[in-house]
Coordinates of N, CA and C in Angstrom, one line a residue:
M653 N 96.2 179.6 120.7 CA 96.7 179.4 119.3 C 96.6 180.8 118.6
K654 N 97.8 181.3 118.2 CA 97.8 182.6 117.6 C 97.7 182.6 116.0
S655 N 97.9 181.4 115.4 CA 98.0 181.3 114.0 C 97.0 180.2 113.5
I656 N 96.6 180.4 112.2 CA 95.7 179.4 111.7 C 96.5 178.0 111.6
E657 N 97.8 178.1 111.4 CA 98.6 176.9 111.3 C 98.5 176.1 112.6
G658 N 98.6 176.9 113.7 CA 98.5 176.3 115.1 C 97.2 175.6 115.3
V659 N 96.1 176.3 114.9 CA 94.7 175.7 115.0 C 94.6 174.5 114.2
L660 N 95.1 174.5 112.9 CA 95.0 173.3 112.1 C 95.8 172.1 112.7
K661 N 96.9 172.5 113.3 CA 97.8 171.4 113.9 C 97.0 170.8 115.1
F662 N 96.3 171.7 115.9 CA 95.6 171.1 117.0 C 94.4 170.2 116.5
L663 N 93.7 170.7 115.5 CA 92.6 169.9 115.0 C 93.1 168.6 114.4
A664 N 94.3 168.6 113.8 CA 94.9 167.4 113.2 C 95.2 166.4 114.4
E665 N 95.6 166.9 115.5 CA 96.0 166.1 116.6 C 94.7 165.3 117.2
I666 N 93.5 165.9 117.0 CA 92.3 165.2 117.5 C 91.6 164.5 116.4
G667 N 92.3 164.3 115.2 CA 91.8 163.4 114.2 C 91.2 164.0 113.0
L668 N 91.2 165.4 112.9 CA 90.5 166.0 111.7 C 91.6 166.2 110.6
D669 N 91.1 165.9 109.3 CA 92.0 166.2 108.2 C 91.9 167.7 107.8
F670 N 92.6 168.1 106.8 CA 92.7 169.5 106.4 C 91.3 170.0 106.0
Y671 N 90.6 169.3 105.2 CA 89.3 169.7 104.7 C 88.2 169.7 105.8
E672 N 88.3 168.7 106.7 CA 87.3 168.7 107.8 C 87.6 169.9 108.7
S673 N 88.8 170.3 108.9 CA 89.2 171.4 109.7 C 88.7 172.7 109.0
K674 N 88.8 172.8 107.7 CA 88.3 174.0 107.0 C 86.8 174.2 107.2
V675 N 86.0 173.1 107.1 CA 84.6 173.2 107.3 C 84.3 173.6 108.8
Y676 N 84.9 173.0 109.7 CA 84.7 173.3 111.1 C 85.0 174.7 111.4
L677 N 86.2 175.2 111.0 CA 86.6 176.6 111.3 C 85.7 177.6 110.6
S678 N 85.2 177.2 109.4 CA 84.3 178.1 108.7 C 83.0 178.4 109.5
L679 N 82.5 177.3 110.1 CA 81.3 177.4 111.0 C 81.6 178.2 112.2
I680 N 82.8 178.1 112.8 CA 83.1 178.9 113.9 C 83.3 180.4 113.5
E681 N 83.9 180.7 112.4 CA 84.1 182.0 112.0 C 82.9 182.8 111.5
Y682 N 82.1 182.1 110.6 CA 80.9 182.7 110.0 C 79.6 182.4 110.6
G683 N 79.6 181.4 111.6 CA 78.3 181.0 112.2 C 77.5 180.0 111.3
K684 N 76.2 179.9 111.6 CA 75.4 178.9 110.9 C 75.4 179.1 109.4
Q685 N 75.5 177.9 108.7 CA 75.5 177.9 107.2 C 74.8 176.7 106.7
T686 N 74.3 176.8 105.5 CA 73.8 175.7 104.8 C 74.9 175.0 104.1
V687 N 74.7 173.8 103.6 CA 75.7 173.1 102.9 C 76.2 173.9 101.7
Y688 N 75.3 174.5 101.0 CA 75.6 175.4 99.8 C 76.5 176.5 100.3
E689 N 76.2 177.2 101.4 CA 77.0 178.3 101.9 C 78.4 177.8 102.3
L690 N 78.4 176.6 103.0 CA 79.7 176.0 103.4 C 80.6 175.7 102.2
S691 N 80.0 175.2 101.1 CA 80.7 174.9 99.9 C 81.4 176.2 99.3
K692 N 80.6 177.3 99.4 CA 81.2 178.6 98.9 C 82.2 179.1 99.8
S693 N 82.0 179.1 101.1 CA 83.0 179.7 102.0 C 84.3 178.9 102.1
T694 N 84.2 177.6 101.9 CA 85.4 176.8 102.0 C 86.0 176.4 100.7
K695 N 85.3 176.7 99.6 CA 85.7 176.3 98.2 C 85.9 174.8 98.1
I696 N 85.0 174.1 98.8 CA 85.0 172.6 98.7 C 83.7 172.2 98.0
S697 N 83.8 171.2 97.1 CA 82.6 170.8 96.4 C 81.5 170.4 97.3
R698 N 80.2 170.6 96.9 CA 79.1 170.3 97.8 C 79.1 168.8 98.1
T699 N 79.5 167.9 97.1 CA 79.5 166.5 97.4 C 80.4 166.2 98.5
N700 N 81.6 166.8 98.5 CA 82.6 166.5 99.6 C 82.1 167.2 100.9
V701 N 81.5 168.3 100.8 CA 81.0 168.9 102.1 C 80.0 168.0 102.8
Y702 N 79.1 167.4 102.0 CA 78.1 166.5 102.6 C 78.9 165.4 103.4
R703 N 79.9 164.8 102.7 CA 80.7 163.7 103.4 C 81.3 164.2 104.6
I704 N 81.9 165.4 104.6 CA 82.7 166.0 105.7 C 81.7 166.3 106.8
V705 N 80.5 166.8 106.5 CA 79.5 167.1 107.5 C 79.1 165.9 108.3
E706 N 78.9 164.8 107.6 CA 78.5 163.5 108.3 C 79.6 163.1 109.2
R707 N 80.8 163.2 108.8 CA 82.0 162.9 109.7 C 82.0 163.7 110.9
L708 N 81.9 165.1 110.7 CA 81.9 166.0 111.9 C 80.7 165.8 112.8
K709 N 79.6 165.5 112.2 CA 78.4 165.2 113.1 C 78.6 163.9 113.9
S710 N 79.3 162.9 113.3 CA 79.5 161.7 114.1 C 80.5 161.9 115.3
L711 N 81.4 162.9 115.1 CA 82.3 163.3 116.2 C 81.6 164.2 117.2
G712 N 80.4 164.7 116.9 CA 79.8 165.6 117.8 C 80.3 167.1 117.7
L713 N 81.0 167.4 116.7 CA 81.6 168.7 116.5 C 80.7 169.7 115.9
I714 N 79.7 169.3 115.1 CA 78.7 170.2 114.5 C 77.3 169.6 114.7
E715 N 76.4 170.4 114.6 CA 75.0 170.0 114.8 C 74.1 170.7 113.7
E716 N 72.9 170.1 113.5 CA 71.9 170.6 112.5 C 70.9 171.4 113.3
K717 N 70.5 172.6 112.7 CA 69.4 173.3 113.3 C 68.4 173.8 112.2
L718 N 67.2 173.7 112.6 CA 66.1 174.2 111.6 C 65.8 175.7 112.0
V719 N 65.9 176.5 111.0 CA 65.5 177.9 111.2 C 64.5 178.3 110.1
F720 N 63.3 178.5 110.6 CA 62.2 178.8 109.6 C 62.1 177.8 108.5
G721 N 62.2 176.5 109.0 CA 62.1 175.4 108.0 C 63.3 175.1 107.2
R722 N 64.4 175.9 107.4 CA 65.6 175.7 106.6 C 66.7 175.0 107.4
K723 N 67.4 174.1 106.9 CA 68.4 173.3 107.7 C 69.7 174.0 107.6
Y724 N 70.3 174.3 108.8 CA 71.6 175.0 108.9 C 72.5 174.1 109.7
L725 N 73.8 174.3 109.5 CA 74.8 173.6 110.3 C 75.5 174.6 111.2
V726 N 75.8 174.2 112.5 CA 76.4 175.1 113.4 C 77.5 174.3 114.2
S727 N 78.5 175.0 114.6 CA 79.5 174.3 115.4 C 79.0 174.0 116.8
A728 N 79.4 172.9 117.4 CA 78.9 172.5 118.8 C 79.8 173.3 119.8
G729 N 79.4 173.2 121.0 CA 80.2 173.9 122.1 C 81.6 173.4 122.2
D730 N 82.5 174.2 122.9 CA 83.9 173.8 123.0 C 84.0 172.6 123.9
E731 N 83.0 172.2 124.7 CA 83.1 171.0 125.5 C 83.3 169.8 124.7
K732 N 82.8 169.8 123.4 CA 83.0 168.6 122.6 C 84.4 168.5 122.2
L733 N 85.1 169.6 122.0 CA 86.6 169.6 121.7 C 87.3 169.0 122.9
E734 N 86.9 169.4 124.1 CA 87.6 169.0 125.3 C 87.4 167.4 125.5
L735 N 86.2 167.0 125.1 CA 85.9 165.5 125.2 C 86.8 164.8 124.3
L736 N 87.0 165.3 123.0 CA 87.8 164.6 122.0 C 89.3 164.6 122.5
V737 N 89.7 165.7 123.1 CA 91.1 165.7 123.6 C 91.3 164.7 124.7
R738 N 90.3 164.6 125.6 CA 90.4 163.6 126.7 C 90.4 162.2 126.2
E739 N 89.6 161.9 125.1 CA 89.6 160.6 124.5 C 91.0 160.3 123.9
Q740 N 91.6 161.2 123.2 CA 92.9 161.0 122.6 C 93.9 160.7 123.7
E741 N 93.9 161.5 124.8 CA 94.8 161.3 125.9 C 94.6 159.9 126.5
A742 N 93.4 159.5 126.7 CA 93.1 158.2 127.3 C 93.6 157.1 126.4
K743 N 93.3 157.2 125.1 CA 93.7 156.2 124.2 C 95.2 156.1 124.1
S744 N 95.9 157.2 124.1 CA 97.3 157.3 124.1 C 97.9 156.6 125.3
N745 N 97.3 156.8 126.5 CA 97.8 156.2 127.7 C 97.7 154.7 127.6
L746 N 96.6 154.2 127.1 CA 96.3 152.8 127.0 C 97.4 152.1 126.1
L747 N 97.6 152.8 124.9 CA 98.5 152.2 123.9 C 99.9 152.2 124.4
K748 N 100.3 153.3 125.2 CA 101.6 153.4 125.8 C 101.8 152.2 126.8
T749 N 100.8 151.9 127.5 CA 100.9 150.8 128.5 C 101.0 149.4 127.8
I750 N 100.3 149.2 126.7 CA 100.3 147.9 126.0 C 101.6 147.8 125.2
L751 N 102.1 148.9 124.6 CA 103.2 148.8 123.7 C 104.4 148.1 124.2
P752 N 104.9 148.5 125.5 CA 106.1 147.8 126.0 C 106.0 146.3 126.1
E753 N 104.8 145.8 126.4 CA 104.6 144.3 126.5 C 104.8 143.7 125.1
I754 N 104.2 144.3 124.1 CA 104.3 143.8 122.8 C 105.7 143.9 122.3
K755 N 106.4 145.0 122.5 CA 107.8 145.2 122.1 C 108.7 144.2 122.7
A756 N 108.4 143.9 124.0 CA 109.3 143.0 124.8 C 109.1 141.6 124.2
L757 N 107.9 141.3 123.8 CA 107.6 139.9 123.3 C 108.3 139.8 121.9
F758 N 108.4 140.8 121.1 CA 109.0 140.8 119.8 C 110.5 140.6 120.0
R759 N 111.1 141.3 121.1 CA 112.5 141.2 121.3 C 113.0 139.8 121.8
T760 N 112.1 139.2 122.5 CA 112.5 137.9 123.1 C 112.2 136.7 122.3
N761 N 111.4 136.9 121.2 CA 111.0 135.8 120.4 C 111.2 136.2 118.9
S762 N 112.3 135.7 118.4 CA 112.6 136.1 117.0 C 111.6 135.6 116.0
N763 N 110.8 134.5 116.4 CA 109.8 134.0 115.5 C 108.7 135.0 115.3
L764 N 108.6 136.1 116.1 CA 107.5 137.0 116.0 C 107.9 138.2 115.2
R765 N 109.0 138.2 114.6 CA 109.4 139.4 113.8 C 108.5 139.7 112.6
N766 N 108.0 138.6 112.1 CA 107.0 138.8 111.0 C 105.7 138.0 111.4
P767 N 105.1 138.5 112.5 CA 103.9 137.8 113.0 C 102.6 137.9 112.2
D768 N 101.8 137.0 112.4 CA 100.4 137.1 111.9 C 99.6 137.7 113.0
Y769 N 99.5 139.0 113.0 CA 98.8 139.7 114.1 C 98.0 140.9 113.5
E770 N 97.0 141.3 114.3 CA 96.2 142.5 114.0 C 95.8 143.2 115.2
I771 N 95.8 144.6 115.2 CA 95.4 145.4 116.3 C 94.3 146.3 115.8
I772 N 93.2 146.3 116.5 CA 92.0 147.1 116.2 C 91.6 148.0 117.3
N773 N 91.5 149.2 117.1 CA 91.1 150.2 118.1 C 89.6 150.6 117.9
Y774 N 88.9 150.7 119.0 CA 87.5 151.1 119.0 C 87.3 152.3 120.0
K775 N 86.3 153.2 119.7 CA 86.0 154.2 120.7 C 84.5 154.5 120.6
G776 N 84.0 155.0 121.7 CA 82.5 155.3 121.8 C 81.8 154.1 122.2
Y777 N 80.5 154.3 122.5 CA 79.7 153.2 123.0 C 79.6 152.0 122.1
E778 N 79.3 152.3 120.8 CA 79.1 151.2 119.9 C 80.4 150.3 119.7
G779 N 81.5 151.0 119.7 CA 82.8 150.3 119.5 C 83.1 149.4 120.7
V780 N 82.9 150.0 121.9 CA 83.2 149.2 123.1 C 82.1 148.1 123.3
R781 N 80.9 148.3 122.9 CA 79.8 147.3 122.9 C 80.2 146.1 122.1
E782 N 80.8 146.4 120.9 CA 81.2 145.3 120.0 C 82.3 144.4 120.7
V783 N 83.2 145.1 121.3 CA 84.3 144.3 122.0 C 83.7 143.5 123.1
I784 N 82.8 144.0 123.9 CA 82.2 143.3 125.0 C 81.4 142.1 124.5
F785 N 80.7 142.2 123.4 CA 79.9 141.1 122.9 C 80.9 140.1 122.2
N786 N 82.0 140.5 121.7 CA 83.0 139.6 121.2 C 83.5 138.6 122.2
L787 N 83.4 139.0 123.5 CA 83.9 138.1 124.6 C 83.0 136.8 124.6
L788 N 81.8 136.9 124.1 CA 80.9 135.7 124.0 C 81.4 134.6 123.1
S789 N 82.4 135.0 122.3 CA 83.0 134.0 121.3 C 84.0 133.1 122.0
T790 N 84.3 133.3 123.3 CA 85.2 132.5 124.0 C 84.9 131.0 123.9
K791 N 86.0 130.2 123.6 CA 85.7 128.8 123.4 C 85.8 128.0 124.7
D792 N 86.8 128.3 125.6 CA 86.9 127.5 126.8 C 86.9 128.4 128.0
E793 N 88.0 129.2 128.2 CA 88.1 130.1 129.4 C 88.3 131.5 129.0
L794 N 87.6 132.4 129.7 CA 87.8 133.8 129.6 C 88.6 134.3 130.8
R795 N 89.9 134.6 130.6 CA 90.7 135.1 131.7 C 90.7 136.6 131.7
C796 N 90.4 137.1 132.9 CA 90.2 138.6 133.1 C 91.0 139.2 134.2
Y797 N 91.5 140.4 134.0 CA 92.0 141.3 135.0 C 90.9 142.4 135.2
V798 N 90.3 142.4 136.3 CA 89.1 143.2 136.5 C 89.2 144.3 137.5
S799 N 88.8 145.5 137.2 CA 88.7 146.6 138.2 C 87.3 147.1 138.3
R800 N 86.4 146.8 137.3 CA 85.0 147.1 137.3 C 84.3 146.0 136.6
D801 N 83.0 145.9 136.8 CA 82.2 145.0 136.1 C 82.0 145.5 134.7
I802 N 82.4 144.7 133.7 CA 82.3 145.1 132.3 C 80.9 145.5 131.9
L803 N 79.8 144.9 132.5 CA 78.5 145.2 132.1 C 78.0 146.6 132.6
E804 N 78.8 147.2 133.4 CA 78.4 148.6 133.8 C 78.4 149.6 132.6
V805 N 79.2 149.3 131.6 CA 79.3 150.2 130.5 C 78.1 150.1 129.6
L806 N 77.4 148.9 129.6 CA 76.3 148.7 128.7 C 75.0 149.3 129.3
D807 N 74.1 149.7 128.4 CA 72.8 150.1 128.9 C 72.0 148.9 129.3
E808 N 70.8 149.1 129.9 CA 70.1 148.0 130.5 C 69.7 146.9 129.5
D809 N 69.3 147.3 128.3 CA 68.9 146.3 127.3 C 70.1 145.5 126.8
D810 N 71.2 146.1 126.6 CA 72.4 145.4 126.1 C 72.9 144.5 127.2
S811 N 72.9 145.0 128.4 CA 73.4 144.2 129.5 C 72.6 142.9 129.7
K812 N 71.2 143.1 129.6 CA 70.4 141.9 129.7 C 70.6 140.9 128.5
L813 N 70.8 141.5 127.3 CA 71.1 140.7 126.1 C 72.4 139.9 126.3
W814 N 73.4 140.6 126.8 CA 74.7 139.9 127.1 C 74.5 138.7 128.0
L815 N 73.8 139.0 129.1 CA 73.6 137.9 130.1 C 72.8 136.7 129.6
D816 N 71.8 137.1 128.8 CA 71.0 136.0 128.1 C 71.9 135.1 127.2
E817 N 72.8 135.8 126.5 CA 73.7 135.1 125.5 C 74.7 134.3 126.3
F818 N 75.2 134.9 127.4 CA 76.2 134.2 128.3 C 75.6 132.8 128.8
K819 N 74.3 132.8 129.2 CA 73.7 131.6 129.7 C 73.7 130.5 128.6
K820 N 73.7 130.9 127.4 CA 73.6 129.9 126.3 C 75.0 129.3 126.0
R821 N 76.1 129.9 126.5 CA 77.4 129.4 126.3 C 77.8 128.5 127.5
T822 N 79.0 127.9 127.3 CA 79.5 127.0 128.3 C 80.9 127.3 128.8
F823 N 81.5 128.4 128.3 CA 82.8 128.8 128.7 C 82.9 129.3 130.2
L824 N 84.0 129.1 130.8 CA 84.3 129.6 132.2 C 84.9 131.0 132.2
I825 N 84.6 131.7 133.3 CA 85.2 133.0 133.5 C 86.1 132.9 134.7
K826 N 87.4 133.3 134.6 CA 88.3 133.5 135.7 C 88.7 134.9 135.8
E827 N 88.4 135.5 137.0 CA 88.6 136.9 137.2 C 89.7 137.1 138.3
I828 N 90.7 138.0 138.0 CA 91.6 138.4 139.0 C 91.3 139.8 139.3
V829 N 91.1 140.1 140.6 CA 90.7 141.5 141.0 C 91.7 141.9 142.1
T830 N 91.8 143.2 142.4 CA 92.5 143.7 143.5 C 91.5 143.7 144.7
E831 N 92.1 143.6 145.9 CA 91.2 143.6 147.1 C 90.4 144.9 147.2
N832 N 91.0 146.0 146.8 CA 90.3 147.3 146.9 C 88.9 147.3 146.1
Y833 N 88.9 146.6 145.0 CA 87.7 146.6 144.2 C 86.7 145.4 144.5
L834 N 87.2 144.5 145.4 CA 86.5 143.3 145.6 C 85.0 143.4 146.0
L835 N 84.8 144.2 147.0 CA 83.4 144.3 147.5 C 82.5 144.9 146.5
G836 N 82.9 145.9 145.8 CA 82.1 146.5 144.8 C 81.8 145.6 143.6
I837 N 82.8 144.8 143.2 CA 82.6 143.9 142.1 C 81.7 142.8 142.5
K838 N 81.8 142.3 143.8 CA 80.9 141.2 144.2 C 79.5 141.7 144.2
A839 N 79.2 142.9 144.6 CA 77.9 143.5 144.6 C 77.3 143.6 143.2
S840 N 78.2 144.1 142.3 CA 77.7 144.4 140.9 C 77.6 143.1 140.1
R841 N 78.2 142.0 140.6 CA 78.1 140.7 139.9 C 76.9 139.9 140.3
T842 N 76.1 140.4 141.3 CA 75.0 139.6 141.8 C 74.1 139.1 140.7
N843 N 73.6 139.9 139.8 CA 72.7 139.5 138.7 C 73.3 138.4 137.8
R844 N 74.6 138.6 137.5 CA 75.3 137.6 136.7 C 75.4 136.3 137.4
N845 N 75.7 136.3 138.7 CA 75.8 135.1 139.5 C 74.5 134.3 139.5
N846 N 73.4 135.1 139.6 CA 72.1 134.5 139.6 C 71.8 133.7 138.3
N847 N 72.4 134.2 137.2 CA 72.3 133.5 135.9 C 73.1 132.2 135.9
D848 N 74.3 132.3 136.3 CA 75.1 131.1 136.3 C 76.5 131.4 137.0
G849 N 76.4 131.6 138.3 CA 77.6 131.9 139.1 C 78.6 130.8 139.1
S850 N 78.1 129.6 138.9 CA 79.1 128.4 139.0 C 80.1 128.5 137.9
R851 N 79.9 129.3 136.9 CA 80.9 129.4 135.8 C 81.8 130.6 135.9
I852 N 81.7 131.3 137.1 CA 82.5 132.5 137.3 C 83.3 132.3 138.6
E853 N 84.7 132.3 138.5 CA 85.5 132.2 139.7 C 86.4 133.4 139.8
T854 N 86.4 134.0 141.0 CA 87.1 135.2 141.2 C 88.2 135.0 142.3
R855 N 89.4 135.5 142.0 CA 90.5 135.5 143.0 C 91.0 136.9 143.1
S856 N 91.7 137.2 144.2 CA 92.2 138.5 144.4 C 93.6 138.6 144.9
L857 N 94.2 139.8 144.7 CA 95.6 140.1 145.1 C 95.5 141.5 145.7
P858 N 96.4 141.7 146.7 CA 96.5 143.1 147.3 C 96.9 144.0 146.1
R859 N 96.5 145.3 146.3 CA 96.8 146.3 145.2 C 98.3 146.5 145.1
S860 N 99.0 146.3 146.2 CA 100.5 146.4 146.2 C 101.1 145.4 145.3
D861 N 100.5 144.2 145.1 CA 101.0 143.2 144.3 C 100.6 143.3 142.9
L862 N 99.4 143.8 142.6 CA 98.9 143.9 141.3 C 97.9 145.1 141.2
E863 N 98.3 146.1 140.3 CA 97.5 147.3 140.1 C 96.8 147.1 138.7
I864 N 95.5 147.2 138.7 CA 94.8 147.0 137.4 C 94.3 148.4 136.9
H865 N 94.9 148.9 135.9 CA 94.5 150.2 135.4 C 93.3 150.2 134.4
F866 N 93.2 149.1 133.7 CA 92.1 148.9 132.8 C 91.7 147.4 132.6
L867 N 90.5 147.2 132.2 CA 90.0 145.8 132.1 C 90.8 145.0 130.9
T868 N 91.2 143.8 131.2 CA 92.0 143.0 130.3 C 91.3 141.7 130.2
Y869 N 91.0 141.2 128.9 CA 90.4 139.9 128.7 C 91.2 139.1 127.7
I870 N 91.6 137.9 128.1 CA 92.4 137.0 127.3 C 91.6 135.8 126.9
F871 N 91.4 135.6 125.7 CA 90.5 134.5 125.2 C 90.9 134.1 123.8
N872 N 90.6 132.8 123.5 CA 91.0 132.3 122.1 C 92.4 132.7 121.8
N873 N 92.5 133.4 120.6 CA 93.9 133.9 120.2 C 93.9 135.4 120.3
Q874 N 93.3 136.0 121.2 CA 93.2 137.5 121.2 C 93.2 138.0 122.7
I875 N 93.5 139.3 122.8 CA 93.4 140.0 124.0 C 92.6 141.3 123.8
A876 N 91.7 141.6 124.7 CA 90.9 142.8 124.6 C 91.2 143.7 125.8
Y877 N 91.5 145.0 125.6 CA 91.7 146.0 126.6 C 90.5 147.0 126.6
V878 N 89.8 147.2 127.7 CA 88.7 148.1 127.7 C 88.8 149.1 128.8
S879 N 88.5 150.4 128.5 CA 88.5 151.4 129.6 C 87.4 152.4 129.3
W880 N 86.9 153.0 130.3 CA 85.9 154.0 130.2 C 85.8 154.9 131.4
K881 N 85.5 156.1 131.2 CA 85.3 157.1 132.3 C 84.3 158.1 131.8
S882 N 83.1 158.1 132.4 CA 82.1 159.0 132.0 C 81.8 158.8 130.5
E883 N 81.9 159.8 129.7 CA 81.6 159.7 128.2 C 82.7 159.1 127.4
I884 N 83.9 159.0 128.0 CA 85.1 158.5 127.3 C 85.1 157.0 127.3
M885 N 85.0 156.4 126.2 CA 85.0 154.9 126.1 C 85.9 154.5 124.9
F886 N 86.8 153.6 125.2 CA 87.6 153.0 124.1 C 88.1 151.6 124.4
A887 N 88.5 150.9 123.4 CA 89.0 149.6 123.6 C 90.0 149.2 122.5
T888 N 90.8 148.2 122.8 CA 91.8 147.7 121.8 C 91.7 146.2 121.8
E889 N 91.7 145.6 120.6 CA 91.8 144.2 120.5 C 93.1 143.8 119.8
V890 N 93.9 142.9 120.3 CA 95.1 142.4 119.7 C 94.9 140.9 119.4
F891 N 95.0 140.6 118.1 CA 94.9 139.3 117.6 C 96.2 138.7 117.2
T892 N 96.7 137.8 118.0 CA 98.0 137.1 117.7 C 98.1 135.8 118.6
E893 N 98.3 134.7 118.0 CA 98.3 133.4 118.8 C 99.4 133.4 119.8
R894 N 100.6 133.8 119.4 CA 101.8 133.7 120.3 C 101.6 134.6 121.5
F895 N 101.2 135.9 121.2 CA 101.1 136.9 122.3 C 100.0 136.4 123.3
S896 N 98.9 136.0 122.8 CA 97.8 135.6 123.7 C 98.2 134.3 124.5
S897 N 99.0 133.4 123.8 CA 99.4 132.2 124.5 C 100.3 132.6 125.7
L898 N 101.2 133.6 125.5 CA 102.1 134.0 126.6 C 101.3 134.7 127.7
E899 N 100.4 135.5 127.3 CA 99.6 136.2 128.3 C 98.7 135.2 129.2
K900 N 98.3 134.1 128.5 CA 97.5 133.1 129.2 C 98.4 132.4 130.3
Q901 N 99.7 132.1 129.9 CA 100.6 131.5 130.8 C 100.9 132.4 132.0
K902 N 101.1 133.7 131.7 CA 101.3 134.7 132.8 C 100.1 134.8 133.7
F903 N 98.9 134.8 133.2 CA 97.7 134.9 134.0 C 97.6 133.6 134.9
D904 N 97.9 132.5 134.3 CA 97.8 131.2 135.1 C 98.8 131.2 136.2
L905 N 99.9 131.7 136.0 CA 100.9 131.8 137.1 C 100.5 132.7 138.2
I906 N 99.9 133.9 137.9 CA 99.4 134.8 138.9 C 98.2 134.2 139.6
W907 N 97.4 133.5 138.8 CA 96.1 132.9 139.4 C 96.5 131.9 140.5
K908 N 97.6 131.2 140.4 CA 97.9 130.2 141.4 C 98.3 130.9 142.7
N909 N 98.8 132.1 142.6 CA 99.2 132.9 143.8 C 98.1 133.8 144.4
C910 N 96.9 133.8 143.8 CA 95.8 134.6 144.2 C 95.1 134.0 145.4
G911 N 94.5 134.8 146.2 CA 93.6 134.3 147.3 C 92.2 134.0 146.8
L912 N 91.6 132.9 147.3 CA 90.2 132.6 146.9 C 89.3 133.6 147.5
V913 N 88.2 133.8 146.7 CA 87.1 134.8 147.2 C 85.9 134.0 147.6

């Protein structure tokens, strides 16, 4: 990037507004600064600098350091920028995959032109954790397209908590997996089966017939999409009765043609 405009455009692409970019660039240009010094160098009020600093800290772009008992702010390494870029790319790919299905549904059903629907995006561990625990609200059947065990994304305590809560519920889980993932999934599901394997049924299809790019969960009147790779975690929830009803019908048709495991 040869111009400040180009840098600001890049930072906007990864989710920073103009003032957040000013604070971040000031730390890169001038090095460590206190909030007071940042306020002077950026000409942004200290009240707003405090707010911006918290936002940039939550993104991992800046850090606090104590120097002789005084608190300074410094920019984090460029690997944090790379991580944010990869997160944006992964999120974009997921939304591009989901969008055609939603658009097709709108085109084929005129009743959905003014639907009662909501789409919520999550990222990071806490966001994905919330989506995973939302699955426990399933009323009857949790229909899943699975390429990995969802509990792999949770830490040990949260995974145990999810399993404990699952045992208290009565809903059934139906999983469709590709044959390529089958052995690994069966191994990783051992602990869950020990809790209540009778409520989990798995069927498979050859990868040539069904390719699962990310985890998909259909339940109640909503659909959840979950994906993660290393530190990149994100999820999307779509709330709409008509869309979820159609996806349940599609799942049930595929289910009938799957092989028993």
